[in-house]
PDB file of C-alpha atoms in Angstrom:
ATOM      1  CA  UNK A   1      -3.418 -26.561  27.676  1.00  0.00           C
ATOM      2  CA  UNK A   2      -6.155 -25.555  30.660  1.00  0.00           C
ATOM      3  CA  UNK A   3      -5.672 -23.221  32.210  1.00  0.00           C
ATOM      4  CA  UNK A   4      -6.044 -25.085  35.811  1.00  0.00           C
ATOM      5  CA  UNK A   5      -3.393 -27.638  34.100  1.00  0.00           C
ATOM      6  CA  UNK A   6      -1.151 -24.781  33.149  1.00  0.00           C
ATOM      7  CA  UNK A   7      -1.443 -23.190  36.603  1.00  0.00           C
ATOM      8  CA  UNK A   8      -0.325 -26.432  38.288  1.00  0.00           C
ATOM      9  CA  UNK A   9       2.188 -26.292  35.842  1.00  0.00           C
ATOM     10  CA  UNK A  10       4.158 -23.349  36.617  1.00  0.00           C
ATOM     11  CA  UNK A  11       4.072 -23.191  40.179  1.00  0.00           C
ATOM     12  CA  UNK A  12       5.473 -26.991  39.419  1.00  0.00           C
ATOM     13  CA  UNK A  13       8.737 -25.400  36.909  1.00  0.00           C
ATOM     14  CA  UNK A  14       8.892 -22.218  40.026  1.00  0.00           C
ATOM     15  CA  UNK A  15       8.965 -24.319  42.914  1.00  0.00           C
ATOM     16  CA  UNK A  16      11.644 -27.053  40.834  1.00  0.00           C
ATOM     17  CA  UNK A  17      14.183 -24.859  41.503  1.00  0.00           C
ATOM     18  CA  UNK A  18      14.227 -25.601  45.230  1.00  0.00           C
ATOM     19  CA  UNK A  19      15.302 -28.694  44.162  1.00  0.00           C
ATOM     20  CA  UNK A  20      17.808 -27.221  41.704  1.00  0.00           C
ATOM     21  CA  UNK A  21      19.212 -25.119  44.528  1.00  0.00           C
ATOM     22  CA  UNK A  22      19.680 -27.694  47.136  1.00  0.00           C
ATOM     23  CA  UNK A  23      21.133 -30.548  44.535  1.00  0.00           C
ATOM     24  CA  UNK A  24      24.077 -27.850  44.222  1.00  0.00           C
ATOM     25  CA  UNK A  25      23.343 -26.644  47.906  1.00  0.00           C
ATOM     26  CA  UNK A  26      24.497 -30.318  48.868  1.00  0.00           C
ATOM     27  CA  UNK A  27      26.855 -31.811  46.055  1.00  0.00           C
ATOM     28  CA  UNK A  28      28.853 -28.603  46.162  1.00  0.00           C
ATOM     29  CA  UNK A  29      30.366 -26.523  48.824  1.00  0.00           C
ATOM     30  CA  UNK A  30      29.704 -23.084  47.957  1.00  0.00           C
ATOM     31  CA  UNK A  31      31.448 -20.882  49.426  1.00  0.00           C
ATOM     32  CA  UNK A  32      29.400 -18.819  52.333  1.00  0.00           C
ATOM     33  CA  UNK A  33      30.295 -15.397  50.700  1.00  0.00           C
ATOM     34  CA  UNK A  34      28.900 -16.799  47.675  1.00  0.00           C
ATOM     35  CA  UNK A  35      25.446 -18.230  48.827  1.00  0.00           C
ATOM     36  CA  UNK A  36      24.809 -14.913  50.913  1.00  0.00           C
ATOM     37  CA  UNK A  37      25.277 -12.998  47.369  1.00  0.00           C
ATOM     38  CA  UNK A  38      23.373 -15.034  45.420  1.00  0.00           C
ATOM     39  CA  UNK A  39      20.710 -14.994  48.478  1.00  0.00           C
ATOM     40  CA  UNK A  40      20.728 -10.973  48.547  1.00  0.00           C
ATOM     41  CA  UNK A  41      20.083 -11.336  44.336  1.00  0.00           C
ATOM     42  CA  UNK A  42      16.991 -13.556  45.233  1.00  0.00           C
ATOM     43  CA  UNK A  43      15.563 -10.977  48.139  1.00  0.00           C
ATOM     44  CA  UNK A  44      16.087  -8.404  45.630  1.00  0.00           C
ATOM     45  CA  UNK A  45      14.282 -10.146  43.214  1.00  0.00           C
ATOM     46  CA  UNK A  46      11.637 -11.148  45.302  1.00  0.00           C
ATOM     47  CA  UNK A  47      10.928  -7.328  46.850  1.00  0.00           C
ATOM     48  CA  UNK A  48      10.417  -6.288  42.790  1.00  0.00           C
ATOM     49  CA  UNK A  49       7.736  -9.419  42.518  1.00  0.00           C
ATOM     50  CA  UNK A  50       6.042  -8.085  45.815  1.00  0.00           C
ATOM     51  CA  UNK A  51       6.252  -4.249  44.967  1.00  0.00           C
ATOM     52  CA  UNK A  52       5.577  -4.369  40.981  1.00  0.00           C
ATOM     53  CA  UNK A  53       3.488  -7.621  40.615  1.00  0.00           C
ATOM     54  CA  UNK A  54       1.703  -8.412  42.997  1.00  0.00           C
ATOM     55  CA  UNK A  55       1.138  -5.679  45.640  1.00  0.00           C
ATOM     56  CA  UNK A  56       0.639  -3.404  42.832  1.00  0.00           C
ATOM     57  CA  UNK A  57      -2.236  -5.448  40.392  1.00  0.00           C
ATOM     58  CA  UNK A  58      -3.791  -5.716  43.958  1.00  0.00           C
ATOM     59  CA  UNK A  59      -4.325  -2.479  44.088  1.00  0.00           C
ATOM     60  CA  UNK A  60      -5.635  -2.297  40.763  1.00  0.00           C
ATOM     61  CA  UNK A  61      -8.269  -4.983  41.500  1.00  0.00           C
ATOM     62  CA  UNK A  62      -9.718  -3.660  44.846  1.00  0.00           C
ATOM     63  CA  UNK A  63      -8.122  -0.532  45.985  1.00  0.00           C
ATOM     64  CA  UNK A  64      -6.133   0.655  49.067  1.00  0.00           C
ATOM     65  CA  UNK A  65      -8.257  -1.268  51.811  1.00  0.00           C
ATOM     66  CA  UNK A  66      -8.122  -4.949  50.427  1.00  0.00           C
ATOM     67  CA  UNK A  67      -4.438  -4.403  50.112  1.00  0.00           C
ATOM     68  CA  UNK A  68      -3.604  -3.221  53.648  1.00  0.00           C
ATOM     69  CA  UNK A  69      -6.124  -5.418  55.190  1.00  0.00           C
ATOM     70  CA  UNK A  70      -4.822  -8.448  53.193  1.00  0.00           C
ATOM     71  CA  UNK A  71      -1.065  -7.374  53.725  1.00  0.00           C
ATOM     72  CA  UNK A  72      -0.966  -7.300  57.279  1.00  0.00           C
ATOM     73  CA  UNK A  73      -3.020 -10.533  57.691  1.00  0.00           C
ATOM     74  CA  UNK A  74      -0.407 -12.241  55.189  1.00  0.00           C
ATOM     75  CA  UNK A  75       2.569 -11.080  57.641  1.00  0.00           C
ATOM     76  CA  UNK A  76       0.798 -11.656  61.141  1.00  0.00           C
ATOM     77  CA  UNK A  77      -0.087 -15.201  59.780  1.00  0.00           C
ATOM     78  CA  UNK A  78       3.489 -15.658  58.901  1.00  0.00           C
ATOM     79  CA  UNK A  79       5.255 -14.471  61.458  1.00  0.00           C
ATOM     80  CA  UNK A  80       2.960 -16.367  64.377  1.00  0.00           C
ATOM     81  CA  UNK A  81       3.662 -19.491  62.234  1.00  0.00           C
ATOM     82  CA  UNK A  82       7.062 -18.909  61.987  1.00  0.00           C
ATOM     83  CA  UNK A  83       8.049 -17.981  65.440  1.00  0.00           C
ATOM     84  CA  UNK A  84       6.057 -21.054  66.658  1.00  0.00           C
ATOM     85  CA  UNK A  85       8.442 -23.091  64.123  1.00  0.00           C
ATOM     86  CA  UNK A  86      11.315 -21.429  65.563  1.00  0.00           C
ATOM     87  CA  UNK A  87      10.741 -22.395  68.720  1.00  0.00           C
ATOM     88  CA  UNK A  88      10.960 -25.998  67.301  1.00  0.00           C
ATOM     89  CA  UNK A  89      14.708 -25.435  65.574  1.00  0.00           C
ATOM     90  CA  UNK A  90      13.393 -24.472  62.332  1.00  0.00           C
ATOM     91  CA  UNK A  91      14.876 -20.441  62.784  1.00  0.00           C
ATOM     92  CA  UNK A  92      17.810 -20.090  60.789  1.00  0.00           C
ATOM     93  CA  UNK A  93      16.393 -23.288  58.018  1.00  0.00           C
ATOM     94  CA  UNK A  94      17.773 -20.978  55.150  1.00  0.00           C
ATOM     95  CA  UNK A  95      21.007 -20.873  56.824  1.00  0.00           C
ATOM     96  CA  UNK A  96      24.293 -22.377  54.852  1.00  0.00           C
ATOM     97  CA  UNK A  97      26.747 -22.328  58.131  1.00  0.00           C
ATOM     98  CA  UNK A  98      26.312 -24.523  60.790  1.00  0.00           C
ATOM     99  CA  UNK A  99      23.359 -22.444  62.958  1.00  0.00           C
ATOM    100  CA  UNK A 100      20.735 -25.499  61.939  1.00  0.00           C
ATOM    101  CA  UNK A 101      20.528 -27.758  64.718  1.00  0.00           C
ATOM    102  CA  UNK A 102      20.883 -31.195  64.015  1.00  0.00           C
ATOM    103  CA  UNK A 103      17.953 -33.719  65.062  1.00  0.00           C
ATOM    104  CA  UNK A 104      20.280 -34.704  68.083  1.00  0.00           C
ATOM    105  CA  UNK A 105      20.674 -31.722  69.244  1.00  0.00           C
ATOM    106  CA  UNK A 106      17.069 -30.583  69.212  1.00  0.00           C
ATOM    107  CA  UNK A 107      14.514 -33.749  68.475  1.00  0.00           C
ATOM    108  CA  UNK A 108      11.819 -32.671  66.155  1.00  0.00           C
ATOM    109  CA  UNK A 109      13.972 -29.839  63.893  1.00  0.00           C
ATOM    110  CA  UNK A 110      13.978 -31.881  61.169  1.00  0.00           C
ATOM    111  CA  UNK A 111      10.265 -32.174  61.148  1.00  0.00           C
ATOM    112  CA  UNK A 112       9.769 -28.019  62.037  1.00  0.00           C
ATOM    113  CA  UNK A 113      12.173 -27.310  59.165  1.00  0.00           C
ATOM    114  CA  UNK A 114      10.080 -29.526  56.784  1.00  0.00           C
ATOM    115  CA  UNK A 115       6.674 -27.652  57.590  1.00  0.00           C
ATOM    116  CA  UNK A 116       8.972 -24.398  57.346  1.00  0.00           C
ATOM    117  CA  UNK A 117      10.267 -24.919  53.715  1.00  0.00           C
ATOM    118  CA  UNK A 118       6.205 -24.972  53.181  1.00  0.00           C
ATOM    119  CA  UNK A 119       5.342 -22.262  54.942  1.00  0.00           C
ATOM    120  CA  UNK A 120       7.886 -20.305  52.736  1.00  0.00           C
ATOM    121  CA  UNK A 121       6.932 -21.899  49.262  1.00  0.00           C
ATOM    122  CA  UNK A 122       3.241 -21.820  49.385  1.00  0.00           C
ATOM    123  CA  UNK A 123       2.418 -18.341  49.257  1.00  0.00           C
ATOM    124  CA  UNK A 124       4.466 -17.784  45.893  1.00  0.00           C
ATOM    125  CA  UNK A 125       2.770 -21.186  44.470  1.00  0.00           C
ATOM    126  CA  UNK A 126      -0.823 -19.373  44.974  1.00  0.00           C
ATOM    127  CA  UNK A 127       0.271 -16.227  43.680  1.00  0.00           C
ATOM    128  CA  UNK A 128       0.974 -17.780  40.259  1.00  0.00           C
ATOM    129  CA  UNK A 129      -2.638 -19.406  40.146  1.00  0.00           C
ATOM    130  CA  UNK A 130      -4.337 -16.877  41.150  1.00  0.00           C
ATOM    131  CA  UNK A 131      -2.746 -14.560  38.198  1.00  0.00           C
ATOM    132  CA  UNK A 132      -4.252 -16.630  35.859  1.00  0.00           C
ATOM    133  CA  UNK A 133      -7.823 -15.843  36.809  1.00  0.00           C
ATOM    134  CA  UNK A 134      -8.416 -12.987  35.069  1.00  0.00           C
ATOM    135  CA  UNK A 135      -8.460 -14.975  31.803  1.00  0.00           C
ATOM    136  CA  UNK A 136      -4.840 -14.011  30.314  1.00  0.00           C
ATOM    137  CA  UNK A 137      -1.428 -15.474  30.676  1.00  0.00           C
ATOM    138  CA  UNK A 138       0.567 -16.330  33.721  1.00  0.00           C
ATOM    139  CA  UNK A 139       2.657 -13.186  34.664  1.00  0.00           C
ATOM    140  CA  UNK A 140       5.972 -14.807  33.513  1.00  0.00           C
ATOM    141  CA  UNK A 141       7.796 -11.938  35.561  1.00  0.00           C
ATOM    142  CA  UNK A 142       6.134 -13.695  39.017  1.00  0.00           C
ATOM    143  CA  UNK A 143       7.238 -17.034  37.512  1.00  0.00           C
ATOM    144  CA  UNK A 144      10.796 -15.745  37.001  1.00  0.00           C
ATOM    145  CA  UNK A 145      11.006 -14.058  40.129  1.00  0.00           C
ATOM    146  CA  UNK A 146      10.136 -17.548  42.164  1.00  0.00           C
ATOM    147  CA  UNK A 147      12.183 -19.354  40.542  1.00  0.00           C
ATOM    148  CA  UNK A 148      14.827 -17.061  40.922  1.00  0.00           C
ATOM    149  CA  UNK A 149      14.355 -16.373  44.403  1.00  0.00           C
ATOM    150  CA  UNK A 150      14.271 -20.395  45.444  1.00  0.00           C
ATOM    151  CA  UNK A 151      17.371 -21.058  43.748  1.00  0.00           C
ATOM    152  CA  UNK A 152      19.625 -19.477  46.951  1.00  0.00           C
ATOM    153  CA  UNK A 153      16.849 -20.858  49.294  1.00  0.00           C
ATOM    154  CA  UNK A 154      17.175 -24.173  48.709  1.00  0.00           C
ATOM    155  CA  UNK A 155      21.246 -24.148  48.025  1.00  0.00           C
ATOM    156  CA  UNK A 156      21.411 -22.450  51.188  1.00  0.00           C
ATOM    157  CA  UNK A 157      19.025 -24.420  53.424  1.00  0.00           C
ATOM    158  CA  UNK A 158      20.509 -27.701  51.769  1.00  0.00           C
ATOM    159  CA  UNK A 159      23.779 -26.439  52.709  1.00  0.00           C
ATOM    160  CA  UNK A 160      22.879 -26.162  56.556  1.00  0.00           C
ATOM    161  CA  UNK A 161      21.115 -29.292  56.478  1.00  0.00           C
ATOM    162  CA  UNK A 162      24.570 -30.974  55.157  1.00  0.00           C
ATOM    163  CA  UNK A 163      26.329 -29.254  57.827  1.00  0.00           C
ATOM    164  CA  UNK A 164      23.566 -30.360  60.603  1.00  0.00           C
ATOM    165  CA  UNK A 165      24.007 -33.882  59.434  1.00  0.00           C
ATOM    166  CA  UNK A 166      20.628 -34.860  57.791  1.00  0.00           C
ATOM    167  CA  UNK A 167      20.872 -37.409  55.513  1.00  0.00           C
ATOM    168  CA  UNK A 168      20.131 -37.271  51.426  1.00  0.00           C
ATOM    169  CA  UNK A 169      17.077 -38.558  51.616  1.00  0.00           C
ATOM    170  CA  UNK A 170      16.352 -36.561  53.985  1.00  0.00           C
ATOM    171  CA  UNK A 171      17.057 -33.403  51.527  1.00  0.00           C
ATOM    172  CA  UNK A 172      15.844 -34.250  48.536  1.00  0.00           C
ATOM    173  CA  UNK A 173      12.983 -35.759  49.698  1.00  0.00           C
ATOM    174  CA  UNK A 174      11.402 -32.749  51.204  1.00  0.00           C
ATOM    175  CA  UNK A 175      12.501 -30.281  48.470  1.00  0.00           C
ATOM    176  CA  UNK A 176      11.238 -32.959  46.146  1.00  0.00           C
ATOM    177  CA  UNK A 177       8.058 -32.436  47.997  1.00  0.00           C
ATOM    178  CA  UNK A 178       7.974 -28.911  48.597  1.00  0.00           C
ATOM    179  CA  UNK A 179       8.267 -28.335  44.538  1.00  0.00           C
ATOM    180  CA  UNK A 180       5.305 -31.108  44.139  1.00  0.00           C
ATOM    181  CA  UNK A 181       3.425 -28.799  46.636  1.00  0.00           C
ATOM    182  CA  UNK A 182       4.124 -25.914  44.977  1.00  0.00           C
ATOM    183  CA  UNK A 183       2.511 -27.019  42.087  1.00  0.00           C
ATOM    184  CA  UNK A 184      -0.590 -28.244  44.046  1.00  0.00           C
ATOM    185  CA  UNK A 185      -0.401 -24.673  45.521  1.00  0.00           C
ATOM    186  CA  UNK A 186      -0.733 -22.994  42.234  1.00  0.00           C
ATOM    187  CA  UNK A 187      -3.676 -25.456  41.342  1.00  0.00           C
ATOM    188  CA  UNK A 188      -5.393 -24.946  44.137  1.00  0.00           C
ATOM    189  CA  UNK A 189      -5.121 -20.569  43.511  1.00  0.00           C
ATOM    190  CA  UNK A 190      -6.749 -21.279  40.161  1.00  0.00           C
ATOM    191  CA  UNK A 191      -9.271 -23.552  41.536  1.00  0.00           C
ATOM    192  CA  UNK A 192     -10.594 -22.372  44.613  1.00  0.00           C
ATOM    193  CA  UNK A 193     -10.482 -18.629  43.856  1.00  0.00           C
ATOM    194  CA  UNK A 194     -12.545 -18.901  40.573  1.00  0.00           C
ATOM    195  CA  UNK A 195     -15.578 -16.455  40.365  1.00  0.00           C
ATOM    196  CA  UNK A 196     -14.214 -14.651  43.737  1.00  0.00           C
ATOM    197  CA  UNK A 197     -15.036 -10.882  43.370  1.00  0.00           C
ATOM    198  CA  UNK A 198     -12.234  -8.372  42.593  1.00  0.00           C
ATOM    199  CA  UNK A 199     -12.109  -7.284  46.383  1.00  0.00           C
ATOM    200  CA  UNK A 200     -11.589 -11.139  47.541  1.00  0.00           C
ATOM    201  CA  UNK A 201      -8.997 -11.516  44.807  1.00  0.00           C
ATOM    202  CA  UNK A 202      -7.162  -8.124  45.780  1.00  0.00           C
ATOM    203  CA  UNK A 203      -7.084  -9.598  49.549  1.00  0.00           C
ATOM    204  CA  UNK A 204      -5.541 -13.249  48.820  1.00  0.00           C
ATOM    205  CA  UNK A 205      -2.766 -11.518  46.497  1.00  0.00           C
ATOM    206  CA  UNK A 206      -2.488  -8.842  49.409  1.00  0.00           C
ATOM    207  CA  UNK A 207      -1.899 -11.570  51.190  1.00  0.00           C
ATOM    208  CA  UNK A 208       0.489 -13.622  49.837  1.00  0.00           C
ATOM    209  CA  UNK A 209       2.909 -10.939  49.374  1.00  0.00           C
ATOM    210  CA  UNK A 210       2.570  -9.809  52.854  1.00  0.00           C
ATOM    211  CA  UNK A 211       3.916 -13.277  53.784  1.00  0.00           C
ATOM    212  CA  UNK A 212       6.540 -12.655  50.965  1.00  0.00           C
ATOM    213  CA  UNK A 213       7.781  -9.759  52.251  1.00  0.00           C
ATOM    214  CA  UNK A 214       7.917 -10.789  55.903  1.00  0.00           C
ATOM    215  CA  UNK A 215       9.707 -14.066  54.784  1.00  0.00           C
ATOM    216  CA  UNK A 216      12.611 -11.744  52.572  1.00  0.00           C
ATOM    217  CA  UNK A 217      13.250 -10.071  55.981  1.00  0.00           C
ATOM    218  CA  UNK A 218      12.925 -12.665  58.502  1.00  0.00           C
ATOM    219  CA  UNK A 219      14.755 -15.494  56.452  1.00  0.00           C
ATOM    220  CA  UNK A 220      16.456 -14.043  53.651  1.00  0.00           C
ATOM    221  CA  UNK A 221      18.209 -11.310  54.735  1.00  0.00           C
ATOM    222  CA  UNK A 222      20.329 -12.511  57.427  1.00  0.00           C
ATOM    223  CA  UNK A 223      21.805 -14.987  55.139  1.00  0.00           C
ATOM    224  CA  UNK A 224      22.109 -12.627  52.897  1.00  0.00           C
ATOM    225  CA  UNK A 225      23.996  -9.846  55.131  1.00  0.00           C
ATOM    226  CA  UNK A 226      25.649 -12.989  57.337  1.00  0.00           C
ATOM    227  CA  UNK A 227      28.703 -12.962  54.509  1.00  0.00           C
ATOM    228  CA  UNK A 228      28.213 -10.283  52.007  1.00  0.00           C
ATOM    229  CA  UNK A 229      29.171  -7.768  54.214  1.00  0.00           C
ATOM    230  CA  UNK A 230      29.050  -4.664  52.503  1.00  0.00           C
ATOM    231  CA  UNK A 231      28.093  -5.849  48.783  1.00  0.00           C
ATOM    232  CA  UNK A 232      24.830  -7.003  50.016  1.00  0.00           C
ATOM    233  CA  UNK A 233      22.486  -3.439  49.188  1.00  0.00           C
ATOM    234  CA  UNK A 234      24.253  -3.167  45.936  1.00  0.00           C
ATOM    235  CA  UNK A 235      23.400  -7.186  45.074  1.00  0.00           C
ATOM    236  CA  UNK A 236      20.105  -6.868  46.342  1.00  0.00           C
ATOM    237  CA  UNK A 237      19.222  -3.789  44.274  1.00  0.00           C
ATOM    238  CA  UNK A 238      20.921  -5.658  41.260  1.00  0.00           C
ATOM    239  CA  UNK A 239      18.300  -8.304  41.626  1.00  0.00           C
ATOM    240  CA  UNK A 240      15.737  -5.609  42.223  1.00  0.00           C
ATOM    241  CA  UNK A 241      15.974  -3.888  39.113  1.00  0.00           C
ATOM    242  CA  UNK A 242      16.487  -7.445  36.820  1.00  0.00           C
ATOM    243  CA  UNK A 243      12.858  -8.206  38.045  1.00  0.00           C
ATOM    244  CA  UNK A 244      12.068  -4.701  37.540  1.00  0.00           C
ATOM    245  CA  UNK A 245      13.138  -4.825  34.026  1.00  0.00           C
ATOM    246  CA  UNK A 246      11.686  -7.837  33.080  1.00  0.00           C
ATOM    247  CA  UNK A 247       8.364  -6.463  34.368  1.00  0.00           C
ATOM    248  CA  UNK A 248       8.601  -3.128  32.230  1.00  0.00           C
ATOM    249  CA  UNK A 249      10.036  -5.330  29.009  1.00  0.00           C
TER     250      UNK A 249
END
């Protein structure tokens, strides 16, 4: 298989379980305690990814300056986007209660938590394209670690939509979307960062998990603390050290 093919590829299978998340996010009524566990497993898995993977073989490729430079930008960018989106109803999209507003109670949510879901897929998607520029295999443990991680986001963000009264086309639509995008995402890494000096490459991984990281906190966690109560360091260091394991196998 190409390797631009095989890029598209598994940002495709990573960002497919979105959809897997939301079909049981919708269909079946999870209890909350439940989704905010399985939530604090994906943040845990998800800080491993940033820490181990990707923060980590940025360092390797340009040193301490790409890395901090490339870090902050990733979070700054995110967090500007994502307070503008807030303002717009799309703050608590990962949310399984009822805190989503519904498109009658604030016009235009729908649309804010669309470009949201995006905003919190894409970074990932690049990630795993980008890995595969150095010639070797995709770093299965970033693949895992996605996929893992977008399970509880989209059954808990499907779950809130349910409860804010957006229809099922509605739902499956845009996750259907957002895992088509993902895979684009994951092309596009491949593509557009071929023959990009180490430094360059260090910076857009930088990046990317700086946007990670600030997603875990600002979207993550609070679902995942919202219900698990006092379970949620040990289940988030649970799904630290699978990711940590798998990356060390």
């Amino acid at each position: 298989m190409p390797q631009w093919l095989e890029a598209g590829f598994w940002g495709l299978l990573a960002g497919s379980a979105l959809l897997i998340g939301a079909t049981v996010g919708f269909f079946v009524r999870v209890p909350r305690r439940a989704t905010a566990s399985v939530m604090a497993f994906g943040a845990g898995v998800l800080l491993s990814a940033v820490s181990f993977e990707l923060i980590d073989e940025a360092h390797d490729q340009g040193g301490l300056l790409p890395v901090a430079i490339g870090a902050a930008a990733g979070a700054l960018a995110y967090t500007g986007a994502n307070v503008l989106l807030a303002r717009h109803g799309a703050r608590h999209r990962k949310r399984s209660g009822d805190e989503q507003p519904s498109e009658r109670e604030q016009p235009g949510s729908g649309s804010a938590i669309a470009v949201g879901a995006l905003l919190d897929g894409v970074p990932e998607s690049v990630v795993i394209g980008a890995g595969l520029l150095a010639g070797g295999p995709v770093s299965l443990v970033t693949v895992i670690a996605v996929f893992l991680s977008n399970v509880p986001e989209g059954l808990s963000s499907a779950a809130g939509m349910r409860q804010a009264g957006r229809t099922r086309r509605y739902v499956f639509g845009l996750w259907t979307a957002i895992a088509l995008i993902s895979g684009a995402a994951a092309l596009a890494g491949y593509t557009l960062l071929g023959g990009a000096p180490p430094e360059v490459l260090a910076t857009i991984t930088a990046l990317a998990a700086g946007a990670i990281l600030a997603m875990i906190t600002d979207t993550m966690v609070p679902e995942a603390f919202a219900d698990a109560h006092l379970l949620v360091g040990l289940i988030t260091v649970l799904g630290f050290l699978v990711a940590f394991a798998l990356s060390h196998a």
